[in-house]
Each structure stands twice: as structure tokens, then as C-alpha cells.
C-alpha atoms as an extended CHARMM CRD file, in Angstrom:
* protein
*
        91  EXT
         1         1  MET       CA            143.7230000000       82.6450000000       21.5360000000  PROA      1               0.0000000000
         2         2  LYS       CA            147.0910000000       85.4240000000       22.1100000000  PROA      2               0.0000000000
         3         3  LYS       CA            149.3490000000       85.9660000000       24.7560000000  PROA      3               0.0000000000
         4         4  ILE       CA            149.9850000000       88.5560000000       25.8610000000  PROA      4               0.0000000000
         5         5  GLU       CA            153.2850000000       90.0880000000       28.5020000000  PROA      5               0.0000000000
         6         6  ALA       CA            153.1070000000       93.4580000000       30.8580000000  PROA      6               0.0000000000
         7         7  VAL       CA            156.4520000000       94.9660000000       32.5640000000  PROA      7               0.0000000000
         8         8  VAL       CA            155.0130000000       96.2020000000       34.9810000000  PROA      8               0.0000000000
         9         9  LYS       CA            155.6460000000       98.6470000000       38.6180000000  PROA      9               0.0000000000
        10        10  PRO       CA            154.7240000000       96.4800000000       41.7410000000  PROA      10              0.0000000000
        11        11  PHE       CA            152.4680000000       98.6670000000       42.0800000000  PROA      11              0.0000000000
        12        12  LYS       CA            150.4320000000       98.6860000000       39.2800000000  PROA      12              0.0000000000
        13        13  LEU       CA            149.7090000000       95.0850000000       39.8100000000  PROA      13              0.0000000000
        14        14  ASP       CA            145.9820000000       95.2210000000       41.1230000000  PROA      14              0.0000000000
        15        15  GLU       CA            145.4540000000       98.0790000000       39.4320000000  PROA      15              0.0000000000
        16        16  VAL       CA            146.2090000000       95.8250000000       35.8910000000  PROA      16              0.0000000000
        17        17  ARG       CA            144.4630000000       92.6250000000       37.4270000000  PROA      17              0.0000000000
        18        18  GLU       CA            141.6270000000       94.0160000000       38.4600000000  PROA      18              0.0000000000
        19        19  ALA       CA            141.0410000000       95.7420000000       35.3410000000  PROA      19              0.0000000000
        20        20  LEU       CA            142.1910000000       92.1450000000       33.2160000000  PROA      20              0.0000000000
        21        21  ALA       CA            138.7890000000       90.9940000000       34.9640000000  PROA      21              0.0000000000
        22        22  GLU       CA            136.7370000000       93.6930000000       33.7360000000  PROA      22              0.0000000000
        23        23  VAL       CA            137.5880000000       93.0040000000       30.3710000000  PROA      23              0.0000000000
        24        24  GLY       CA            136.4120000000       88.9960000000       31.2830000000  PROA      24              0.0000000000
        25        25  ALA       CA            140.4190000000       87.9020000000       32.0050000000  PROA      25              0.0000000000
        26        26  THR       CA            139.9780000000       84.7490000000       33.8850000000  PROA      26              0.0000000000
        27        27  GLY       CA            143.5990000000       84.1450000000       34.5320000000  PROA      27              0.0000000000
        28        28  LEU       CA            147.3390000000       85.2230000000       35.1630000000  PROA      28              0.0000000000
        29        29  THR       CA            150.8140000000       84.6290000000       35.8700000000  PROA      29              0.0000000000
        30        30  VAL       CA            152.6610000000       86.7870000000       37.9190000000  PROA      30              0.0000000000
        31        31  THR       CA            156.1130000000       86.9970000000       38.0310000000  PROA      31              0.0000000000
        32        32  GLU       CA            158.8860000000       89.2420000000       39.5930000000  PROA      32              0.0000000000
        33        33  VAL       CA            161.0210000000       89.8130000000       37.3930000000  PROA      33              0.0000000000
        34        34  LYS       CA            164.4450000000       93.5800000000       38.3740000000  PROA      34              0.0000000000
        35        35  GLY       CA            164.7790000000       96.0510000000       35.0970000000  PROA      35              0.0000000000
        36        36  PHE       CA            164.6240000000       99.7110000000       33.5790000000  PROA      36              0.0000000000
        37        37  GLY       CA            162.3680000000      101.2590000000       31.4350000000  PROA      37              0.0000000000
        38        38  ARG       CA            163.1560000000      105.9850000000       31.7240000000  PROA      38              0.0000000000
        39        39  GLN       CA            163.9910000000      106.2960000000       35.3610000000  PROA      39              0.0000000000
        40        40  LYS       CA            167.2850000000      103.9670000000       34.1500000000  PROA      40              0.0000000000
        41        41  GLY       CA            167.3560000000      103.2090000000       38.4540000000  PROA      41              0.0000000000
        42        42  HSD       CA            169.2240000000      105.2030000000       41.0210000000  PROA      42              0.0000000000
        43        43  THR       CA            172.5580000000      105.5340000000       43.3890000000  PROA      43              0.0000000000
        44        44  GLU       CA            171.8930000000      104.3820000000       46.7450000000  PROA      44              0.0000000000
        45        45  LEU       CA            174.5910000000      104.8820000000       50.2810000000  PROA      45              0.0000000000
        46        46  TYR       CA            175.1840000000      100.6270000000       52.1000000000  PROA      46              0.0000000000
        47        47  ARG       CA            177.9930000000      101.6210000000       55.2110000000  PROA      47              0.0000000000
        48        48  GLY       CA            178.9630000000      103.9760000000       53.4980000000  PROA      48              0.0000000000
        49        49  ALA       CA            179.4040000000      103.4850000000       50.4300000000  PROA      49              0.0000000000
        50        50  GLU       CA            177.2930000000      104.7540000000       47.1780000000  PROA      50              0.0000000000
        51        51  TYR       CA            176.3380000000      102.0500000000       44.1530000000  PROA      51              0.0000000000
        52        52  VAL       CA            174.8270000000      102.6470000000       41.6800000000  PROA      52              0.0000000000
        53        53  VAL       CA            171.0200000000      100.3230000000       41.7000000000  PROA      53              0.0000000000
        54        54  ASP       CA            170.7150000000       99.5340000000       37.7960000000  PROA      54              0.0000000000
        55        55  PHE       CA            167.8000000000       96.9590000000       37.6370000000  PROA      55              0.0000000000
        56        56  LEU       CA            163.9930000000       97.9150000000       39.7440000000  PROA      56              0.0000000000
        57        57  PRO       CA            161.9830000000       95.3480000000       40.3520000000  PROA      57              0.0000000000
        58        58  LYS       CA            158.9550000000       94.6770000000       37.7780000000  PROA      58              0.0000000000
        59        59  VAL       CA            156.7830000000       92.3910000000       38.2240000000  PROA      59              0.0000000000
        60        60  LYS       CA            155.6770000000       90.6210000000       34.4020000000  PROA      60              0.0000000000
        61        61  ILE       CA            152.7630000000       89.6810000000       33.4700000000  PROA      61              0.0000000000
        62        62  GLU       CA            151.5150000000       86.9050000000       31.0450000000  PROA      62              0.0000000000
        63        63  VAL       CA            147.7360000000       86.6890000000       30.3400000000  PROA      63              0.0000000000
        64        64  VAL       CA            145.9610000000       84.5690000000       27.6670000000  PROA      64              0.0000000000
        65        65  VAL       CA            143.1320000000       85.9130000000       26.1260000000  PROA      65              0.0000000000
        66        66  THR       CA            140.5230000000       84.7120000000       22.6870000000  PROA      66              0.0000000000
        67        67  GLU       CA            141.0480000000       87.2990000000       19.9630000000  PROA      67              0.0000000000
        68        68  ARG       CA            138.5660000000       88.8520000000       20.7930000000  PROA      68              0.0000000000
        69        69  MET       CA            139.0850000000       90.3120000000       23.7010000000  PROA      69              0.0000000000
        70        70  LEU       CA            142.7610000000       91.0720000000       22.3290000000  PROA      70              0.0000000000
        71        71  GLU       CA            142.0790000000       94.9740000000       22.0540000000  PROA      71              0.0000000000
        72        72  GLY       CA            139.8970000000       95.1420000000       25.1500000000  PROA      72              0.0000000000
        73        73  ALA       CA            143.0590000000       93.0640000000       27.2140000000  PROA      73              0.0000000000
        74        74  ILE       CA            146.2440000000       95.4830000000       25.2000000000  PROA      74              0.0000000000
        75        75  GLU       CA            143.9510000000       98.3940000000       26.3400000000  PROA      75              0.0000000000
        76        76  ALA       CA            142.6970000000       97.8950000000       29.8280000000  PROA      76              0.0000000000
        77        77  ILE       CA            146.6530000000       97.1220000000       31.1150000000  PROA      77              0.0000000000
        78        78  VAL       CA            147.9950000000      100.5380000000       29.2940000000  PROA      78              0.0000000000
        79        79  LYS       CA            145.2870000000      101.7780000000       30.6300000000  PROA      79              0.0000000000
        80        80  ALA       CA            145.5300000000      100.8300000000       34.4790000000  PROA      80              0.0000000000
        81        81  ASP       CA            149.5360000000      101.3290000000       34.3830000000  PROA      81              0.0000000000
        82        82  CYS       CA            149.7630000000      104.2020000000       32.0810000000  PROA      82              0.0000000000
        83        83  GLY       CA            146.5020000000      106.0020000000       34.3600000000  PROA      83              0.0000000000
        84        84  ALA       CA            144.3480000000      109.0530000000       32.4160000000  PROA      84              0.0000000000
        85        85  GLY       CA            147.2140000000      111.2750000000       31.2520000000  PROA      85              0.0000000000
        86        86  GLY       CA            148.0620000000      108.3150000000       28.6400000000  PROA      86              0.0000000000
        87        87  ALA       CA            152.2250000000      108.7280000000       29.2520000000  PROA      87              0.0000000000
        88        88  TYR       CA            153.8380000000      105.8330000000       27.7200000000  PROA      88              0.0000000000
        89        89  PRO       CA            154.6360000000      103.0100000000       30.7000000000  PROA      89              0.0000000000
        90        90  ASP       CA            158.1510000000      102.6760000000       32.0490000000  PROA      90              0.0000000000
        91        91  GLY       CA            158.1660000000       98.1370000000       32.7320000000  PROA      91              0.0000000000
């Protein structure tokens, strides 16, 4: 058995979950987390004051799979998170 941890943008959660179900993953754990990748956060305006939001909302997915399912599960996560373009995900 192998544990896979993936951090993705929240709107990609359903795509990743469906992709994992297609390769035979029967369960997973989802945790709301904050972080940043290449996005580096952004600036917001609140009551006239400008401030920097360094950490963006993300979702951490944890799934345990068998050795046989490992490569397929990893490929499914990357494909669902990156899409057909194959760009490295920012999760």
C-alpha cells in the first residue's frame, strides 16, 4: 500500500476525485489548506487599506492505493489537475 498526497486548487477537487474513482480508488481524505506556488498570492483592498494575501486556499487530497494502482492514480491526479496541456500544476 502507498499513500499519495496531492495539493490542488479547490475547483479541481471534483475532477481529481472522479479521475481517482475511474482508476479504482475507493476512498480519500480531503483537507482544506492554504499555500502558494507560482501564483505567489495577490493584493487585496479592504476598507481602503491594501494588503497582501500570501497564502491562497488549496485542497489537500490523501489517498491510499495498492502498488498496482500507484502509477495510474498518480497519472489520474496530474491529468485531472493539469488538463490536456500538461503544464505543471500549481497546487
